[in-house]
Amino acid sequence: MTTISPTSRRRLLSTTGSVLVAGVLGGCLGGSKPGGDGAAPEASDSGLPSRVEVTMTSRPTPKFEPRLAHVAVGGTVVWTLHSGDHDSTAYHPDTYGPDRIPPGTEPWASDTMSSVGETFERTFDTPGVYDYVDTQAVCTAHEQIGNVGRVVVGWPEPDPEAQPALRPPQSELPRIARTRIEELNDQTHSLLSNESTTTTEES
């Protein structure tokens, strides 16, 4: 049986699809160019990082990067503003839109972030798949042009019955947002199926 390390599994996260919507944001972008300090995240016993940074940018279009973040159970995701105005809001009837987080978990909604370097963070104690959206509207609604993201916590079973985020996107969501969620579903199924069919060497 092929042995795949946690590092190899994390490389799957670097292959996120991207379809750019041109021409709708001309003249509306501000802020600084995104960058990073190159620091490696601390890894947990599961081989997953206990802290992940997601940057929020407006160039060339509003985007979470990475769009799919994979963090250990009990790990923290930090959203950091690099340009524009953005927020991070769970897809849940109590916050915004349809329910796309694990049953019984608390949704979240950050304030609008508009100052470069501003951050919002959330710790995820329950394994599962969590979808979220940027609810801001500057020149156009960010959700309309597909600025959605996903957090996978631990190694949950890829079961749509238990994970609403793995179900097909609801029809009331904007078309491009639905396309992004379908892409995230493909990536997440590959990620979690890979874990369930491989073994790793114990140290």
PDB file of C-alpha atoms in Angstrom:
ATOM      1  CA  MET A   1       0.000   0.000   0.000  1.00  0.00           C
ATOM      2  CA  THR A   2       1.303   3.448  -0.901  1.00  0.00           C
ATOM      3  CA  THR A   3       2.329   5.596   2.031  1.00  0.00           C
ATOM      4  CA  ILE A   4       1.487   9.285   1.779  1.00  0.00           C
ATOM      5  CA  SER A   5       2.749  11.738   4.356  1.00  0.00           C
ATOM      6  CA  PRO A   6       0.640  14.556   5.824  1.00  0.00           C
ATOM      7  CA  THR A   7       2.833  16.979   3.877  1.00  0.00           C
ATOM      8  CA  SER A   8       1.841  15.302   0.610  1.00  0.00           C
ATOM      9  CA  ARG A   9      -1.818  15.537   1.570  1.00  0.00           C
ATOM     10  CA  ARG A  10      -1.475  19.241   2.251  1.00  0.00           C
ATOM     11  CA  ARG A  11      -0.090  19.744  -1.253  1.00  0.00           C
ATOM     12  CA  LEU A  12      -3.553  18.936  -2.558  1.00  0.00           C
ATOM     13  CA  LEU A  13      -4.669  22.259  -1.136  1.00  0.00           C
ATOM     14  CA  SER A  14      -2.419  24.173  -3.510  1.00  0.00           C
ATOM     15  CA  THR A  15      -4.455  23.088  -6.529  1.00  0.00           C
ATOM     16  CA  THR A  16      -7.466  25.397  -6.171  1.00  0.00           C
ATOM     17  CA  GLY A  17      -9.422  26.334  -9.267  1.00  0.00           C
ATOM     18  CA  SER A  18      -9.688  29.978 -10.231  1.00  0.00           C
ATOM     19  CA  VAL A  19     -11.968  31.605 -12.782  1.00  0.00           C
ATOM     20  CA  LEU A  20     -11.509  35.357 -12.951  1.00  0.00           C
ATOM     21  CA  VAL A  21     -14.407  37.694 -13.599  1.00  0.00           C
ATOM     22  CA  ALA A  22     -12.965  40.596 -15.546  1.00  0.00           C
ATOM     23  CA  GLY A  23     -14.213  44.092 -16.044  1.00  0.00           C
ATOM     24  CA  VAL A  24     -16.580  44.400 -13.078  1.00  0.00           C
ATOM     25  CA  LEU A  25     -14.234  45.992 -10.566  1.00  0.00           C
ATOM     26  CA  GLY A  26     -12.353  48.586 -12.592  1.00  0.00           C
ATOM     27  CA  GLY A  27     -11.426  51.584 -10.488  1.00  0.00           C
ATOM     28  CA  CYS A  28     -12.724  50.078  -7.244  1.00  0.00           C
ATOM     29  CA  LEU A  29      -9.668  48.335  -5.847  1.00  0.00           C
ATOM     30  CA  GLY A  30      -7.470  49.677  -3.106  1.00  0.00           C
ATOM     31  CA  GLY A  31      -4.931  48.642  -0.512  1.00  0.00           C
ATOM     32  CA  SER A  32      -1.544  47.011  -0.738  1.00  0.00           C
ATOM     33  CA  LYS A  33      -0.237  44.019  -2.617  1.00  0.00           C
ATOM     34  CA  PRO A  34      -0.543  40.759  -0.650  1.00  0.00           C
ATOM     35  CA  GLY A  35       2.555  39.196   0.797  1.00  0.00           C
ATOM     36  CA  GLY A  36       3.669  36.886   3.601  1.00  0.00           C
ATOM     37  CA  ASP A  37       6.427  36.398   6.098  1.00  0.00           C
ATOM     38  CA  GLY A  38       7.154  32.824   4.965  1.00  0.00           C
ATOM     39  CA  ALA A  39       6.727  31.396   8.465  1.00  0.00           C
ATOM     40  CA  ALA A  40       5.724  27.738   8.513  1.00  0.00           C
ATOM     41  CA  PRO A  41       2.565  26.920  10.478  1.00  0.00           C
ATOM     42  CA  GLU A  42       2.890  24.843  13.628  1.00  0.00           C
ATOM     43  CA  ALA A  43       1.829  21.234  12.982  1.00  0.00           C
ATOM     44  CA  SER A  44      -0.362  19.176  15.290  1.00  0.00           C
ATOM     45  CA  ASP A  45      -0.135  15.473  16.056  1.00  0.00           C
ATOM     46  CA  SER A  46      -2.561  14.806  13.178  1.00  0.00           C
ATOM     47  CA  GLY A  47      -0.061  16.270  10.724  1.00  0.00           C
ATOM     48  CA  LEU A  48      -2.351  19.252  10.156  1.00  0.00           C
ATOM     49  CA  PRO A  49      -1.438  22.816  11.089  1.00  0.00           C
ATOM     50  CA  SER A  50      -2.899  24.213  14.282  1.00  0.00           C
ATOM     51  CA  ARG A  51      -2.989  27.705  12.771  1.00  0.00           C
ATOM     52  CA  VAL A  52      -3.721  28.717   9.171  1.00  0.00           C
ATOM     53  CA  GLU A  53      -3.747  32.183   7.640  1.00  0.00           C
ATOM     54  CA  VAL A  54      -6.222  33.090   4.900  1.00  0.00           C
ATOM     55  CA  THR A  55      -5.513  36.360   3.118  1.00  0.00           C
ATOM     56  CA  MET A  56      -8.270  38.561   1.734  1.00  0.00           C
ATOM     57  CA  THR A  57      -7.452  40.526  -1.387  1.00  0.00           C
ATOM     58  CA  SER A  58      -9.221  42.572  -4.061  1.00  0.00           C
ATOM     59  CA  ARG A  59      -6.721  42.245  -6.907  1.00  0.00           C
ATOM     60  CA  PRO A  60      -7.592  41.283  -9.577  1.00  0.00           C
ATOM     61  CA  THR A  61     -10.920  40.308  -7.990  1.00  0.00           C
ATOM     62  CA  PRO A  62     -12.020  39.691  -4.373  1.00  0.00           C
ATOM     63  CA  LYS A  63     -10.546  36.403  -3.201  1.00  0.00           C
ATOM     64  CA  PHE A  64      -9.766  34.294  -0.156  1.00  0.00           C
ATOM     65  CA  GLU A  65      -6.330  32.658  -0.422  1.00  0.00           C
ATOM     66  CA  PRO A  66      -6.260  29.774   0.097  1.00  0.00           C
ATOM     67  CA  ARG A  67      -9.887  29.231  -0.768  1.00  0.00           C
ATOM     68  CA  LEU A  68      -9.756  25.845   1.015  1.00  0.00           C
ATOM     69  CA  ALA A  69      -7.979  25.819   4.377  1.00  0.00           C
ATOM     70  CA  HIS A  70      -7.293  22.534   6.222  1.00  0.00           C
ATOM     71  CA  VAL A  71      -6.678  22.817   9.949  1.00  0.00           C
ATOM     72  CA  ALA A  72      -6.367  20.444  12.899  1.00  0.00           C
ATOM     73  CA  VAL A  73      -9.249  19.961  15.328  1.00  0.00           C
ATOM     74  CA  GLY A  74      -8.861  22.747  17.868  1.00  0.00           C
ATOM     75  CA  GLY A  75      -6.911  24.774  15.323  1.00  0.00           C
ATOM     76  CA  THR A  76      -7.378  28.425  14.458  1.00  0.00           C
ATOM     77  CA  VAL A  77      -7.950  30.134  11.121  1.00  0.00           C
ATOM     78  CA  VAL A  78      -6.834  33.757  10.862  1.00  0.00           C
ATOM     79  CA  TRP A  79      -8.240  35.932   8.085  1.00  0.00           C
ATOM     80  CA  THR A  80      -5.887  38.825   7.270  1.00  0.00           C
ATOM     81  CA  LEU A  81      -6.839  41.785   5.080  1.00  0.00           C
ATOM     82  CA  HIS A  82      -4.355  42.630   2.343  1.00  0.00           C
ATOM     83  CA  SER A  83      -6.505  44.925   0.186  1.00  0.00           C
ATOM     84  CA  GLY A  84     -10.059  46.176  -0.224  1.00  0.00           C
ATOM     85  CA  ASP A  85     -13.009  45.682   2.134  1.00  0.00           C
ATOM     86  CA  HIS A  86     -13.924  42.131   3.146  1.00  0.00           C
ATOM     87  CA  ASP A  87     -15.464  39.973   5.841  1.00  0.00           C
ATOM     88  CA  SER A  88     -15.689  36.284   6.747  1.00  0.00           C
ATOM     89  CA  THR A  89     -19.240  35.070   7.413  1.00  0.00           C
ATOM     90  CA  ALA A  90     -20.431  31.483   7.827  1.00  0.00           C
ATOM     91  CA  TYR A  91     -23.123  30.225   5.476  1.00  0.00           C
ATOM     92  CA  HIS A  92     -25.881  29.710   8.051  1.00  0.00           C
ATOM     93  CA  PRO A  93     -29.448  31.023   8.426  1.00  0.00           C
ATOM     94  CA  ASP A  94     -28.419  32.912  11.601  1.00  0.00           C
ATOM     95  CA  THR A  95     -25.674  34.829   9.809  1.00  0.00           C
ATOM     96  CA  TYR A  96     -26.057  34.766   6.019  1.00  0.00           C
ATOM     97  CA  GLY A  97     -27.614  32.527   3.387  1.00  0.00           C
ATOM     98  CA  PRO A  98     -28.270  28.778   3.566  1.00  0.00           C
ATOM     99  CA  ASP A  99     -26.860  26.286   6.082  1.00  0.00           C
ATOM    100  CA  ARG A 100     -23.450  24.959   4.986  1.00  0.00           C
ATOM    101  CA  ILE A 101     -21.693  24.191   8.294  1.00  0.00           C
ATOM    102  CA  PRO A 102     -21.812  21.049  10.480  1.00  0.00           C
ATOM    103  CA  PRO A 103     -25.019  20.541  12.498  1.00  0.00           C
ATOM    104  CA  GLY A 104     -24.865  21.884  16.042  1.00  0.00           C
ATOM    105  CA  THR A 105     -21.869  24.161  15.421  1.00  0.00           C
ATOM    106  CA  GLU A 106     -21.896  27.912  15.946  1.00  0.00           C
ATOM    107  CA  PRO A 107     -21.786  30.175  12.893  1.00  0.00           C
ATOM    108  CA  TRP A 108     -19.556  33.239  12.823  1.00  0.00           C
ATOM    109  CA  ALA A 109     -19.600  36.675  11.215  1.00  0.00           C
ATOM    110  CA  SER A 110     -16.692  39.078  11.332  1.00  0.00           C
ATOM    111  CA  ASP A 111     -17.017  42.825  11.142  1.00  0.00           C
ATOM    112  CA  THR A 112     -16.097  44.502   7.872  1.00  0.00           C
ATOM    113  CA  MET A 113     -12.339  44.732   7.605  1.00  0.00           C
ATOM    114  CA  SER A 114     -11.046  47.745   5.689  1.00  0.00           C
ATOM    115  CA  SER A 115      -7.597  48.498   7.161  1.00  0.00           C
ATOM    116  CA  VAL A 116      -4.654  46.605   5.663  1.00  0.00           C
ATOM    117  CA  GLY A 117      -3.342  44.132   8.224  1.00  0.00           C
ATOM    118  CA  GLU A 118      -6.648  43.861  10.090  1.00  0.00           C
ATOM    119  CA  THR A 119      -7.437  40.308  11.201  1.00  0.00           C
ATOM    120  CA  PHE A 120     -10.272  38.104  12.369  1.00  0.00           C
ATOM    121  CA  GLU A 121      -9.751  34.642  13.822  1.00  0.00           C
ATOM    122  CA  ARG A 122     -11.833  31.657  14.819  1.00  0.00           C
ATOM    123  CA  THR A 123     -10.934  28.394  16.558  1.00  0.00           C
ATOM    124  CA  PHE A 124     -12.617  25.226  15.272  1.00  0.00           C
ATOM    125  CA  ASP A 125     -13.169  22.559  17.917  1.00  0.00           C
ATOM    126  CA  THR A 126     -15.522  20.293  15.943  1.00  0.00           C
ATOM    127  CA  PRO A 127     -14.337  18.207  12.950  1.00  0.00           C
ATOM    128  CA  GLY A 128     -16.217  18.994   9.784  1.00  0.00           C
ATOM    129  CA  VAL A 129     -16.527  21.092   6.650  1.00  0.00           C
ATOM    130  CA  TYR A 130     -17.444  24.771   6.983  1.00  0.00           C
ATOM    131  CA  ASP A 131     -18.384  27.082   4.112  1.00  0.00           C
ATOM    132  CA  TYR A 132     -18.242  30.856   4.378  1.00  0.00           C
ATOM    133  CA  VAL A 133     -18.651  33.937   2.216  1.00  0.00           C
ATOM    134  CA  ASP A 134     -17.536  37.539   1.832  1.00  0.00           C
ATOM    135  CA  THR A 135     -20.800  39.508   2.179  1.00  0.00           C
ATOM    136  CA  GLN A 136     -19.323  42.866   1.176  1.00  0.00           C
ATOM    137  CA  ALA A 137     -20.537  44.785  -1.869  1.00  0.00           C
ATOM    138  CA  VAL A 138     -18.276  47.490  -3.245  1.00  0.00           C
ATOM    139  CA  CYS A 139     -18.643  47.861  -7.014  1.00  0.00           C
ATOM    140  CA  THR A 140     -20.517  44.566  -7.018  1.00  0.00           C
ATOM    141  CA  ALA A 141     -21.466  42.004  -4.400  1.00  0.00           C
ATOM    142  CA  HIS A 142     -18.419  39.875  -3.627  1.00  0.00           C
ATOM    143  CA  GLU A 143     -20.559  36.747  -3.383  1.00  0.00           C
ATOM    144  CA  GLN A 144     -21.851  37.402  -6.907  1.00  0.00           C
ATOM    145  CA  ILE A 145     -18.328  37.038  -8.265  1.00  0.00           C
ATOM    146  CA  GLY A 146     -17.580  33.910  -6.282  1.00  0.00           C
ATOM    147  CA  ASN A 147     -15.738  35.054  -3.179  1.00  0.00           C
ATOM    148  CA  VAL A 148     -16.538  32.052  -1.019  1.00  0.00           C
ATOM    149  CA  GLY A 149     -14.230  29.858   1.053  1.00  0.00           C
ATOM    150  CA  ARG A 150     -14.090  26.627   3.003  1.00  0.00           C
ATOM    151  CA  VAL A 151     -12.460  25.356   6.176  1.00  0.00           C
ATOM    152  CA  VAL A 152     -11.954  21.603   6.608  1.00  0.00           C
ATOM    153  CA  VAL A 153     -11.317  20.692  10.230  1.00  0.00           C
ATOM    154  CA  GLY A 154      -9.543  17.407  10.918  1.00  0.00           C
ATOM    155  CA  TRP A 155     -10.400  14.378   8.803  1.00  0.00           C
ATOM    156  CA  PRO A 156     -14.228  14.126   8.829  1.00  0.00           C
ATOM    157  CA  GLU A 157     -16.005  11.439   6.823  1.00  0.00           C
ATOM    158  CA  PRO A 158     -16.917  12.895   3.404  1.00  0.00           C
ATOM    159  CA  ASP A 159     -20.613  12.221   3.989  1.00  0.00           C
ATOM    160  CA  PRO A 160     -23.057  14.858   2.663  1.00  0.00           C
ATOM    161  CA  GLU A 161     -25.664  13.665   5.142  1.00  0.00           C
ATOM    162  CA  ALA A 162     -23.425  14.703   8.030  1.00  0.00           C
ATOM    163  CA  GLN A 163     -21.682  17.604   6.283  1.00  0.00           C
ATOM    164  CA  PRO A 164     -24.096  20.100   4.662  1.00  0.00           C
ATOM    165  CA  ALA A 165     -21.174  21.836   2.929  1.00  0.00           C
ATOM    166  CA  LEU A 166     -20.593  18.708   0.825  1.00  0.00           C
ATOM    167  CA  ARG A 167     -24.103  18.799  -0.595  1.00  0.00           C
ATOM    168  CA  PRO A 168     -24.728  20.486  -3.964  1.00  0.00           C
ATOM    169  CA  PRO A 169     -24.876  24.271  -3.600  1.00  0.00           C
ATOM    170  CA  GLN A 170     -28.360  25.659  -3.007  1.00  0.00           C
ATOM    171  CA  SER A 171     -30.136  27.112  -6.036  1.00  0.00           C
ATOM    172  CA  GLU A 172     -30.594  30.514  -4.378  1.00  0.00           C
ATOM    173  CA  LEU A 173     -26.826  31.089  -4.332  1.00  0.00           C
ATOM    174  CA  PRO A 174     -25.330  33.178  -7.160  1.00  0.00           C
ATOM    175  CA  ARG A 175     -24.194  31.176 -10.180  1.00  0.00           C
ATOM    176  CA  ILE A 176     -20.459  31.794  -9.784  1.00  0.00           C
ATOM    177  CA  ALA A 177     -20.644  31.105  -6.044  1.00  0.00           C
ATOM    178  CA  ARG A 178     -22.293  27.766  -6.889  1.00  0.00           C
ATOM    179  CA  THR A 179     -19.479  26.991  -9.324  1.00  0.00           C
ATOM    180  CA  ARG A 180     -16.860  27.754  -6.654  1.00  0.00           C
ATOM    181  CA  ILE A 181     -18.640  25.497  -4.142  1.00  0.00           C
ATOM    182  CA  GLU A 182     -18.802  22.664  -6.678  1.00  0.00           C
ATOM    183  CA  GLU A 183     -15.041  23.042  -7.180  1.00  0.00           C
ATOM    184  CA  LEU A 184     -14.512  22.999  -3.420  1.00  0.00           C
ATOM    185  CA  ASN A 185     -16.636  19.853  -3.148  1.00  0.00           C
ATOM    186  CA  ASP A 186     -14.457  18.086  -5.721  1.00  0.00           C
ATOM    187  CA  GLN A 187     -11.278  19.151  -3.910  1.00  0.00           C
ATOM    188  CA  THR A 188     -12.637  18.172  -0.505  1.00  0.00           C
ATOM    189  CA  HIS A 189     -13.817  14.737  -1.629  1.00  0.00           C
ATOM    190  CA  SER A 190     -10.364  14.086  -3.136  1.00  0.00           C
ATOM    191  CA  LEU A 191      -8.659  15.287   0.030  1.00  0.00           C
ATOM    192  CA  LEU A 192     -10.762  13.253   2.458  1.00  0.00           C
ATOM    193  CA  SER A 193     -10.989  10.150   0.269  1.00  0.00           C
ATOM    194  CA  ASN A 194      -7.208  10.168  -0.009  1.00  0.00           C
ATOM    195  CA  GLU A 195      -6.909  10.131   3.789  1.00  0.00           C
ATOM    196  CA  SER A 196      -9.377   7.266   4.175  1.00  0.00           C
ATOM    197  CA  THR A 197      -7.572   5.029   1.678  1.00  0.00           C
ATOM    198  CA  THR A 198      -3.946   5.626   2.724  1.00  0.00           C
ATOM    199  CA  THR A 199      -1.889   4.873   5.790  1.00  0.00           C
ATOM    200  CA  THR A 200       0.921   6.838   7.324  1.00  0.00           C
ATOM    201  CA  GLU A 201       3.960   5.529   9.129  1.00  0.00           C
ATOM    202  CA  GLU A 202       3.897   5.895  12.876  1.00  0.00           C
ATOM    203  CA  SER A 203       6.932   7.583  14.307  1.00  0.00           C
TER     204      SER A 203
END
